[in-house]
PDB file of C-alpha atoms in Angstrom:
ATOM      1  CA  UNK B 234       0.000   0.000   0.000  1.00 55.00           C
ATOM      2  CA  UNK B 235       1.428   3.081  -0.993  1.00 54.00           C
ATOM      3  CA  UNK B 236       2.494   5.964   1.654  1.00 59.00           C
ATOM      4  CA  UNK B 237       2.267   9.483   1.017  1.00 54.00           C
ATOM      5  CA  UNK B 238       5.903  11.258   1.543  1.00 57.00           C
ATOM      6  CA  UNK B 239       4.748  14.443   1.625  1.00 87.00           C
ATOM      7  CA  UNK B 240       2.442  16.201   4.516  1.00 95.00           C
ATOM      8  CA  UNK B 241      -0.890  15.152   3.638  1.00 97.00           C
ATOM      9  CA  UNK B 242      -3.609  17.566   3.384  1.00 97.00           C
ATOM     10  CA  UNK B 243      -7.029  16.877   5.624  1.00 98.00           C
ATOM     11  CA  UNK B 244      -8.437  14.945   2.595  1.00 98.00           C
ATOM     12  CA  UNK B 245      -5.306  12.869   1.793  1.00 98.00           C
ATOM     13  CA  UNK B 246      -5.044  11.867   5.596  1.00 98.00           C
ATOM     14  CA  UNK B 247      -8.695  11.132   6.231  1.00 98.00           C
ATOM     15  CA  UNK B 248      -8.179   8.994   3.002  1.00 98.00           C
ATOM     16  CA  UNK B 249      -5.196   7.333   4.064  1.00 98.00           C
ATOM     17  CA  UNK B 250      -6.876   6.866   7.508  1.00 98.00           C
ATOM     18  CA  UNK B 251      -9.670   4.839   6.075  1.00 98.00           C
ATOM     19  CA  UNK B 252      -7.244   2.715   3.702  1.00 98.00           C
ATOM     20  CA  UNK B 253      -4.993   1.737   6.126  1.00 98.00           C
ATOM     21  CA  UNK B 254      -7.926   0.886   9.011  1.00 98.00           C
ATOM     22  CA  UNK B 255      -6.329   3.596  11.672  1.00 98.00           C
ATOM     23  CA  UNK B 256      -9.966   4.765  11.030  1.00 98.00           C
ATOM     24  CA  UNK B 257     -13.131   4.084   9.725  1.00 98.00           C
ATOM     25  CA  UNK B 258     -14.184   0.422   9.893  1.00 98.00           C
ATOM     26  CA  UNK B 259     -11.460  -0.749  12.001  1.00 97.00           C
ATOM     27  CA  UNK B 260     -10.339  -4.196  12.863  1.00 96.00           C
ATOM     28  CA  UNK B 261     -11.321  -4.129  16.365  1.00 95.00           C
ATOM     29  CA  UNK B 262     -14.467  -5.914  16.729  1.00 96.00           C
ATOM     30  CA  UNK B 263     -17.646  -4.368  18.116  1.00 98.00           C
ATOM     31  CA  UNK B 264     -17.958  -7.492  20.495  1.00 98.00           C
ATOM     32  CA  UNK B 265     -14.618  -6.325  22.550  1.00 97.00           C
ATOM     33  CA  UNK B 266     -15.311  -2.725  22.554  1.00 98.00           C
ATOM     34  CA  UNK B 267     -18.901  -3.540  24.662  1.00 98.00           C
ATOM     35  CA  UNK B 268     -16.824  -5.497  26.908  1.00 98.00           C
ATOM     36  CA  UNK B 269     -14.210  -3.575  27.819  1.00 98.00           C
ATOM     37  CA  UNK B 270     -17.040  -0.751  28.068  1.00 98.00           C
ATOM     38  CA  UNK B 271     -18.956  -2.888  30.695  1.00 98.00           C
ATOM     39  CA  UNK B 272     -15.207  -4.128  32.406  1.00 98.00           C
ATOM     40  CA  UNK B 273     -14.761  -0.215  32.837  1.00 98.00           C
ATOM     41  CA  UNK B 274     -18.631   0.429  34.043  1.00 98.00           C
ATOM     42  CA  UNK B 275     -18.614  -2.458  36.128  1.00 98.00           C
ATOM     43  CA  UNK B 276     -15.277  -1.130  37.975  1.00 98.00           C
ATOM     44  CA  UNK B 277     -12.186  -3.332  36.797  1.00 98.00           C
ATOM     45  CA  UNK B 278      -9.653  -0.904  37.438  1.00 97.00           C
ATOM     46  CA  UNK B 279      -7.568  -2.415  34.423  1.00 97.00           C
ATOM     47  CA  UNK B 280      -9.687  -1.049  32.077  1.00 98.00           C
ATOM     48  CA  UNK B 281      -9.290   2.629  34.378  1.00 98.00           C
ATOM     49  CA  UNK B 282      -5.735   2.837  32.812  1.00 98.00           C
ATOM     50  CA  UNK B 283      -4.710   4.850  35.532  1.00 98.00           C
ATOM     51  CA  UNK B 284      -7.669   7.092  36.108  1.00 98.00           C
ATOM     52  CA  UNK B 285      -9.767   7.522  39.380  1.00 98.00           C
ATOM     53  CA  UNK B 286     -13.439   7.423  38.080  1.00 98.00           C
ATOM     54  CA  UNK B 287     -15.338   6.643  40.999  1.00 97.00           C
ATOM     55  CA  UNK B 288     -19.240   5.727  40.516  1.00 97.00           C
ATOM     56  CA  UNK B 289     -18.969   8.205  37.863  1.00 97.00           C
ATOM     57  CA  UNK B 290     -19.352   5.460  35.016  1.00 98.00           C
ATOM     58  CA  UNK B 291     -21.509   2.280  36.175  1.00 98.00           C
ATOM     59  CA  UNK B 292     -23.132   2.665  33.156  1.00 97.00           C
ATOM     60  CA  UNK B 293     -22.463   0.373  30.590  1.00 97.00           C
ATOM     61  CA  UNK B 294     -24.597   3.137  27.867  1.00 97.00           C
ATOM     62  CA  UNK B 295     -22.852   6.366  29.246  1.00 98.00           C
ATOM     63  CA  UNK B 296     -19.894   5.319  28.366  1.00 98.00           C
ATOM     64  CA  UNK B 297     -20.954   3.901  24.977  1.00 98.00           C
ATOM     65  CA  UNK B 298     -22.328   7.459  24.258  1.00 98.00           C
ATOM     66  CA  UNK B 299     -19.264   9.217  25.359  1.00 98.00           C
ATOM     67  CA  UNK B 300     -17.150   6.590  22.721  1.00 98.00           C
ATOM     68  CA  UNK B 301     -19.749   7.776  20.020  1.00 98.00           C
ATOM     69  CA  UNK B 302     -19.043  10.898  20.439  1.00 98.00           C
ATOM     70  CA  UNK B 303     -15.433  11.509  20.655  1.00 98.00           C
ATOM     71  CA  UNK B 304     -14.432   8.331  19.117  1.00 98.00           C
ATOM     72  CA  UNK B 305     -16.989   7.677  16.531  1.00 98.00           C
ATOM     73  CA  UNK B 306     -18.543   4.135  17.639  1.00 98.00           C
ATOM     74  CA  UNK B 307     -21.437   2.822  16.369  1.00 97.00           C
ATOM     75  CA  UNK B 308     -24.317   4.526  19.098  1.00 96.00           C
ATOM     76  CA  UNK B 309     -26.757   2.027  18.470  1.00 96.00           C
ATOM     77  CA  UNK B 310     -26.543  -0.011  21.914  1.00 94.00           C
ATOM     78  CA  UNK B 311     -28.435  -3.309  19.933  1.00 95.00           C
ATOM     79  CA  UNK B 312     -25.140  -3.242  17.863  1.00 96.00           C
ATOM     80  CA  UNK B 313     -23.962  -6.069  19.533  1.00 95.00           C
ATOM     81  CA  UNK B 314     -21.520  -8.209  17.205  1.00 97.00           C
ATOM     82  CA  UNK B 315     -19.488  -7.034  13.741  1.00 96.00           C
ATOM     83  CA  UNK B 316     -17.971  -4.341  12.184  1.00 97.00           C
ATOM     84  CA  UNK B 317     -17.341  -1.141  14.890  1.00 97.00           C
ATOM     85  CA  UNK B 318     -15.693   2.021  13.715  1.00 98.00           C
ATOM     86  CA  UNK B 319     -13.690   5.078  13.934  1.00 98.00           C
ATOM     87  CA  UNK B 320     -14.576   8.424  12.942  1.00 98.00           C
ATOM     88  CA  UNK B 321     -11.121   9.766  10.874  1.00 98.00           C
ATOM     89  CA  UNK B 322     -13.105  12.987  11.020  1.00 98.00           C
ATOM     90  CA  UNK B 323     -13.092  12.781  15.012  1.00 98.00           C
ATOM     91  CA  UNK B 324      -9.290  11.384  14.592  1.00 98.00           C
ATOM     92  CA  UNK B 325      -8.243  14.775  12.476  1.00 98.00           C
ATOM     93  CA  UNK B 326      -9.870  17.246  14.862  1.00 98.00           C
ATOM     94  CA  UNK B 327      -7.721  15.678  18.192  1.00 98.00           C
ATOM     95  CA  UNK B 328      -4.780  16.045  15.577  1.00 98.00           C
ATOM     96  CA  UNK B 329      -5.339  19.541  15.275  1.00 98.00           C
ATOM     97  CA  UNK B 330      -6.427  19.863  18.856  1.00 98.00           C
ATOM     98  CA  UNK B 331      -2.943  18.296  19.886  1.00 98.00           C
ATOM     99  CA  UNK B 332      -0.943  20.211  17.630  1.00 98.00           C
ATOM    100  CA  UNK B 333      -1.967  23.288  19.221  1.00 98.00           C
ATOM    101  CA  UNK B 334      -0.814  21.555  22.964  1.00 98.00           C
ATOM    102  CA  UNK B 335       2.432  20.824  21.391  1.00 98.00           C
ATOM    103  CA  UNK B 336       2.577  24.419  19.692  1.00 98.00           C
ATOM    104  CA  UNK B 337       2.213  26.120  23.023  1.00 98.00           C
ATOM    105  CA  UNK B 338       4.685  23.098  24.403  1.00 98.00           C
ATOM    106  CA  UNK B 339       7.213  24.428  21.947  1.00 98.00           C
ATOM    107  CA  UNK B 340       6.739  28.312  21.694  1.00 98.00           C
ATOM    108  CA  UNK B 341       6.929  27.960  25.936  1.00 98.00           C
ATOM    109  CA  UNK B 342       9.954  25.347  25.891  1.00 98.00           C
ATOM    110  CA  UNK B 343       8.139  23.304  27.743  1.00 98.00           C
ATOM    111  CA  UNK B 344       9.765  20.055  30.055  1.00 98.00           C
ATOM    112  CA  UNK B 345       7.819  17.167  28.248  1.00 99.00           C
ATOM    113  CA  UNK B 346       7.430  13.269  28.608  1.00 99.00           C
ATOM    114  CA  UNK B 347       7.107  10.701  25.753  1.00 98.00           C
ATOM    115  CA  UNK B 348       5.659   7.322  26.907  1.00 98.00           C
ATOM    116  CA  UNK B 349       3.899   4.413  25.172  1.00 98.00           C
ATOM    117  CA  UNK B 350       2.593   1.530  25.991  1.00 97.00           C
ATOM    118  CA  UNK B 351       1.779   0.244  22.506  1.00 96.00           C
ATOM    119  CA  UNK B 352       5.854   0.121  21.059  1.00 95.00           C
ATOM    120  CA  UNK B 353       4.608  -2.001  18.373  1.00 93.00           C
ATOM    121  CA  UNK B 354       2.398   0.382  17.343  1.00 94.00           C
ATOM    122  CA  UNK B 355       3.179   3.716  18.299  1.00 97.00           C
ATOM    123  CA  UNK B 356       6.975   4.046  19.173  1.00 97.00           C
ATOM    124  CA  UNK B 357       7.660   5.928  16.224  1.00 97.00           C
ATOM    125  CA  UNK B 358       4.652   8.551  15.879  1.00 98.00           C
ATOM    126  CA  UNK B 359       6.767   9.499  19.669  1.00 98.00           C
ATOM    127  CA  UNK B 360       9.982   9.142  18.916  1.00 98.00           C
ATOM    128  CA  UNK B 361       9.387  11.809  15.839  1.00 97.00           C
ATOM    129  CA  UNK B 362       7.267  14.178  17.928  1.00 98.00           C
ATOM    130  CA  UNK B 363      10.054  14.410  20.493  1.00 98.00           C
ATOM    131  CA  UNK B 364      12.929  14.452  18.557  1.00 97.00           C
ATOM    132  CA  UNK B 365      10.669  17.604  16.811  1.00 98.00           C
ATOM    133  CA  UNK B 366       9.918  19.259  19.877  1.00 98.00           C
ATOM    134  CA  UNK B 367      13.588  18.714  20.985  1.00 97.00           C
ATOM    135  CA  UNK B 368      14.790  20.598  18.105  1.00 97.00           C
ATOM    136  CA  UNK B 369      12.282  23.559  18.705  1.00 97.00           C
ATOM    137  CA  UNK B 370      14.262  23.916  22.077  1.00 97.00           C
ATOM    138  CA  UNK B 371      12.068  21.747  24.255  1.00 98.00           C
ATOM    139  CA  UNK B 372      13.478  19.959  27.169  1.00 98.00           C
ATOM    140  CA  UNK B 373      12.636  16.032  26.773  1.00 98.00           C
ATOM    141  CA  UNK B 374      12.342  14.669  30.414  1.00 98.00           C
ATOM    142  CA  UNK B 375      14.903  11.739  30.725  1.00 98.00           C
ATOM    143  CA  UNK B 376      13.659   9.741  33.206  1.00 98.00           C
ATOM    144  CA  UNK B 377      15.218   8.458  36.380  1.00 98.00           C
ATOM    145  CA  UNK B 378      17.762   5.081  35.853  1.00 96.00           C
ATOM    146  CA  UNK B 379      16.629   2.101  37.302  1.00 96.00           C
ATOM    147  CA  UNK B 380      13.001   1.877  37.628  1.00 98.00           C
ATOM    148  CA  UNK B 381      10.917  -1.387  38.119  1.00 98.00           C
ATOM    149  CA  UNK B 382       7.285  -1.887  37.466  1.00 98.00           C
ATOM    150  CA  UNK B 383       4.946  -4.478  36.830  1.00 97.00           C
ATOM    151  CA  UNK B 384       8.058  -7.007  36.961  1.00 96.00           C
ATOM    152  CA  UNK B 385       9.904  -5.123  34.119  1.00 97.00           C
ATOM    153  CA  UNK B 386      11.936  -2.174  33.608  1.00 97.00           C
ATOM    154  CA  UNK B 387      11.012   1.031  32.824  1.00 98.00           C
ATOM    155  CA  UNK B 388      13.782   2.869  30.257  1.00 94.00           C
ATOM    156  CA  UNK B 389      13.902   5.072  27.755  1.00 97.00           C
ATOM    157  CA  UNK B 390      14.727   4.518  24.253  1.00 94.00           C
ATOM    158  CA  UNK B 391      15.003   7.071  21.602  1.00 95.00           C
ATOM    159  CA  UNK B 392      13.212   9.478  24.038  1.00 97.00           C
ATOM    160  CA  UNK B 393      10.236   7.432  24.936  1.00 98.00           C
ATOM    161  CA  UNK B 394       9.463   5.950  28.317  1.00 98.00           C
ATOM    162  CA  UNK B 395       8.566   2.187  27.424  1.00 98.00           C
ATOM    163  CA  UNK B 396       8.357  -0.862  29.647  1.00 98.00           C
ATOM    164  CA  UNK B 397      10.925  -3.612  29.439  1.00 97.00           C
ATOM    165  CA  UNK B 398      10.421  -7.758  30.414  1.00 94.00           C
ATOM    166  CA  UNK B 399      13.658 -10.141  29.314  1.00 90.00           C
ATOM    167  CA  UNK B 400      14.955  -7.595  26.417  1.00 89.00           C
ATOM    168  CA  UNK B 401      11.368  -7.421  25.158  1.00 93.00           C
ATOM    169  CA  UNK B 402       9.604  -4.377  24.907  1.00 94.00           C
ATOM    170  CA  UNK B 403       6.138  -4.805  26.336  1.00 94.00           C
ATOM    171  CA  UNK B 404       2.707  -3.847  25.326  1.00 95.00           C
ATOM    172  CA  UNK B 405       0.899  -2.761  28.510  1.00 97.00           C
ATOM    173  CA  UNK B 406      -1.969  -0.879  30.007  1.00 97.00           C
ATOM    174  CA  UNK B 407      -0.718  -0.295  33.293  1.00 98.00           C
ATOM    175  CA  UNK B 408      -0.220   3.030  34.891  1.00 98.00           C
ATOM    176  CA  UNK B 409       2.363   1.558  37.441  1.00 98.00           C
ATOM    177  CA  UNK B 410       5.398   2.468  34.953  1.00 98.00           C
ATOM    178  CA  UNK B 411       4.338   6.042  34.553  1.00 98.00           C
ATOM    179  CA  UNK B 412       3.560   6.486  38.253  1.00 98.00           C
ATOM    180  CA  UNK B 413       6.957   4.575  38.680  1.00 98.00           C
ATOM    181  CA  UNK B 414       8.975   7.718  36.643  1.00 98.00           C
ATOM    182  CA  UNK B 415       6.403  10.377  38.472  1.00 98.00           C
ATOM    183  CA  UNK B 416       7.861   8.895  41.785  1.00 98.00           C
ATOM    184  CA  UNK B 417      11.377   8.665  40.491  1.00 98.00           C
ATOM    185  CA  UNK B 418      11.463  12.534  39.609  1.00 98.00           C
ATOM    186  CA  UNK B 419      10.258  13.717  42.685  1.00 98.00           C
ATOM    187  CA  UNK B 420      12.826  11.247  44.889  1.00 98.00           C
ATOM    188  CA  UNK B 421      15.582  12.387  43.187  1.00 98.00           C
ATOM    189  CA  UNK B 422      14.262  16.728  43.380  1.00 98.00           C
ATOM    190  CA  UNK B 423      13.375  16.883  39.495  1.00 98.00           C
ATOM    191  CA  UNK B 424      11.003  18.999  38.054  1.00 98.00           C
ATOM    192  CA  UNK B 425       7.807  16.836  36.658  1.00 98.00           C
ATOM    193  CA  UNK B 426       7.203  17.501  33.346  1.00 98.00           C
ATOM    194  CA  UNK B 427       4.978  20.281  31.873  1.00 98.00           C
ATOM    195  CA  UNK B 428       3.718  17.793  29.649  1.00 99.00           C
ATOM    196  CA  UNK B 429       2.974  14.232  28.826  1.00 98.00           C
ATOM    197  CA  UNK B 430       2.444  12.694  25.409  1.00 99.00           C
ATOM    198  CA  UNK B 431       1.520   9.231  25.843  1.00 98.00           C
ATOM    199  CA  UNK B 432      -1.396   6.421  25.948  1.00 98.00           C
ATOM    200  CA  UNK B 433      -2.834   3.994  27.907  1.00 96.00           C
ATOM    201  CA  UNK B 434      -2.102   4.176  31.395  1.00 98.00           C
ATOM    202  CA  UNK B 435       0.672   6.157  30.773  1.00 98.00           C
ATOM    203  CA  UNK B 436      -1.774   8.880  29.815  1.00 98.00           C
ATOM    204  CA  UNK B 437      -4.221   8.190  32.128  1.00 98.00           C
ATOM    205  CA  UNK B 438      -1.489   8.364  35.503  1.00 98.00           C
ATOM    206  CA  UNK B 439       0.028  11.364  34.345  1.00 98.00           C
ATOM    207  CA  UNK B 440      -3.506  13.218  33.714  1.00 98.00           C
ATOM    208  CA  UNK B 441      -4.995  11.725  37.069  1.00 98.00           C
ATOM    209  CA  UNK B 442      -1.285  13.271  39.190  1.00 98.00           C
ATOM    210  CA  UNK B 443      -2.534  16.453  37.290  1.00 98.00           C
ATOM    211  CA  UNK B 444      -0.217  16.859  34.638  1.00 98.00           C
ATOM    212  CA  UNK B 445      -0.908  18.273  31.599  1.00 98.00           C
ATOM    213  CA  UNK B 446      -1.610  15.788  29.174  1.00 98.00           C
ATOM    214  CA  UNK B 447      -2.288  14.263  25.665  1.00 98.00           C
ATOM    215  CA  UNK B 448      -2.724  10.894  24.017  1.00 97.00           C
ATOM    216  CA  UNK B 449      -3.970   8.465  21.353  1.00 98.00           C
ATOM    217  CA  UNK B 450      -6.377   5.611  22.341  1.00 98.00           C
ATOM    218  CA  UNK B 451      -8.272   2.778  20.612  1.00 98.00           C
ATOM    219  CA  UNK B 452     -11.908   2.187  20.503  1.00 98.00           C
ATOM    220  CA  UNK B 453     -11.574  -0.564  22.806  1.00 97.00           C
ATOM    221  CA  UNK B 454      -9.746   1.942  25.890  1.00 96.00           C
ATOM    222  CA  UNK B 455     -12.625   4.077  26.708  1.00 98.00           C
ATOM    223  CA  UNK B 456     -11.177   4.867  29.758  1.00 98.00           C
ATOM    224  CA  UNK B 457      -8.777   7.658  28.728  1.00 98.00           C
ATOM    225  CA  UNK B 458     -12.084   9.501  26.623  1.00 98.00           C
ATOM    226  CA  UNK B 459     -13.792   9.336  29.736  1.00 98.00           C
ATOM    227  CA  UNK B 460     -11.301  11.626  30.911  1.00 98.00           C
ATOM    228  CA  UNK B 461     -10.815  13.752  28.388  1.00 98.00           C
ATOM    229  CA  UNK B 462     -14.729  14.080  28.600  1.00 98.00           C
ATOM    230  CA  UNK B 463     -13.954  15.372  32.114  1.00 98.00           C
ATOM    231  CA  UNK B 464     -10.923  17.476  32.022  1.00 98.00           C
ATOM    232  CA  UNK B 465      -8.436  15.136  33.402  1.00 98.00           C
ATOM    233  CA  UNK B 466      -6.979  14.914  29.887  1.00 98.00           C
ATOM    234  CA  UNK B 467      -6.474  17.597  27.250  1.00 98.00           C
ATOM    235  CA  UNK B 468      -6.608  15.726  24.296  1.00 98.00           C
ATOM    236  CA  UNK B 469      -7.210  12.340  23.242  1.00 98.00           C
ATOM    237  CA  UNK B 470      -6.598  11.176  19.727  1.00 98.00           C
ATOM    238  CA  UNK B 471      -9.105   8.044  18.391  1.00 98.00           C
ATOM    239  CA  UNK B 472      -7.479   5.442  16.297  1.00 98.00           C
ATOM    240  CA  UNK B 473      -6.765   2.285  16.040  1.00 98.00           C
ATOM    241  CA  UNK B 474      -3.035   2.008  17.416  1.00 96.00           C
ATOM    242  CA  UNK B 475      -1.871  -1.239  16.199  1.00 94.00           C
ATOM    243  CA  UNK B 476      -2.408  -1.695  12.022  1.00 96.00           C
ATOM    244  CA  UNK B 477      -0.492  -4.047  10.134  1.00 94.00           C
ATOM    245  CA  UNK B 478       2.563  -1.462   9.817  1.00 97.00           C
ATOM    246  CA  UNK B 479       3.834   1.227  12.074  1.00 96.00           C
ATOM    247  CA  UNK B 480       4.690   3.165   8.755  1.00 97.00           C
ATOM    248  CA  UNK B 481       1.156   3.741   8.020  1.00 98.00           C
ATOM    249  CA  UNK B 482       1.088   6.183  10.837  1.00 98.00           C
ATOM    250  CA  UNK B 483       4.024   8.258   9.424  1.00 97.00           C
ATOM    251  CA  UNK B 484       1.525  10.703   7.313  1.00 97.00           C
ATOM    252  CA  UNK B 485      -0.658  11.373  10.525  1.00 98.00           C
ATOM    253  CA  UNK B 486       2.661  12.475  12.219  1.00 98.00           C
ATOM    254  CA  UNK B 487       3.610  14.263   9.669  1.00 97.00           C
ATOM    255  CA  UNK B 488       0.253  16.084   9.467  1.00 98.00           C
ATOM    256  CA  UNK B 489       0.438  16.531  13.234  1.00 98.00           C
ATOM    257  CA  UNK B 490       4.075  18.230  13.137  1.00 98.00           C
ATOM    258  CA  UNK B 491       3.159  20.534  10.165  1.00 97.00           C
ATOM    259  CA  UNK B 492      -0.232  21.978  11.748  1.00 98.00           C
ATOM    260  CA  UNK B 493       1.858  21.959  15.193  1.00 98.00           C
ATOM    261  CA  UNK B 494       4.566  24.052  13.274  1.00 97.00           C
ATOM    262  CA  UNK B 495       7.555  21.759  14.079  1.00 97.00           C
ATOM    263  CA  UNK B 496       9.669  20.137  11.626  1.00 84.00           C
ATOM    264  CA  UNK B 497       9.756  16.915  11.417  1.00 71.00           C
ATOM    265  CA  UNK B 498      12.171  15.001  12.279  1.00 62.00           C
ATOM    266  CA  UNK B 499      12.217  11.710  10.669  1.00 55.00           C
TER     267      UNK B 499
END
């Protein structure tokens, strides 16, 4: 599948969105997005990703209607089984909504955190953003040496905070790493950052410690839209954020960079 290699316009990305399933009809099925919607209502903190939400959201439809509208679900609560989707519209706006965060990040030379849970996935769409923001004269937070969480390492490569499990980087949705940097920082006298860029519970611990935030989620994490919905996030981008090639997200970073202003650094 062809990529484009220049900075797509709004058209050419919502197209390219839709062709490579980060949007529209995406491959997660409908089936696991209602579960992990009732998980979440019914109080399994794993699905929190790092967020306090209380009795907030014991509704299994709430939080369906908060996914349809800032993620772009099918709102039909008998859709029970089959095809669920992503609105690339709804993915374009929290792109421009982001870039302006990381704008402001960069015109203030802002302290900021990269972090992912999803390396597979979304490793590079970080990596790029950093090494952007680093060039515009932002400080990237390098995180303490040594940290342990969820029987793994936490370390930094390439300027993102990932975890680590016998020299394998590891796909996780636990806010114990992110909480295990916060905690690092202040131990050692650091500044916390002005900042975070991140998802899953990454996200979700740095906006519940009330840092500033941003993120990119799936259709099957509602927590972190929940908290967008209420302020504890700024911005949450929807998409899916494993497809079949981590290069297929290059022209949504590139699009992200150019309305942000930066340069990017690939």
């Amino acid at each position: 599948m062809p990529i484009p290699s220049a900075v797509p316009s709004r058209a050419e990305l919502i197209d390219h969105l839709i062709r490579t399933r980060i949007a529209g009809d995406v491959a997660t099925p409908r089936e696991n997005n209602l579960s992990h919607y009732r998980k979440l209502a019914n109080g399994d903190r794993h699905y929190w990703l790092g967020l306090e939400l209380g009795d907030r959201w014991t509704d299994e439809q709430d939080v369906l209607a908060v996914m349809a509208e800032r993620c772009g679900v099918v709102d039909d609560p008998e859709h029970r089984s089959g095809q669920d989707t992503i609105d690339p519209e709804l993915t374009v706006g929290a792109l421009d909504r982001m870039a302006s965060v990381l704008r402001k990040a960069a015109e203030a030379k802002e302290r900021v955190l990269f972090a992912t849970g999803h390396p597979g996935g979304l490793l590079e769409v970080h990596r790029a953003t950093a090494a952007a923001l680093r060039a515009a004269g932002c400080e990237i937070v390098e995180i303490p040496g040594g940290l342990q969480a969820d029987e793994g390492y936490v370390f930094q490569f390439c300027d993102v905070a990932m975890l680590e499990r016998g020299a394998t980087l590891w796909h996780t949705h636990s806010p114990a790493p992110m909480a295990a940097i916060l905690d690092g920082l202040a131990h050692e006298g650091r500044p916390l950052p002005d900042l975070v860029v991140a998802d899953h519970g990454w996200a979700g611990c740095a906006g519940q410690r009330g840092i500033d935030a941003v993120g990119y989620a799936d259709c099957n994490d509602p927590a972190l839209f929940l908290g967008e919905s209420e302020g504890t996030l700024s911005v949450v981008v929807p998409l899916d954020d494993h497809v079949t090639s981590p290069r297929f997200y290059d022209p949504m970073t590139a699009y992200l960079l150019d309305a942000a202003g930066l340069t990017a650094q690939f």
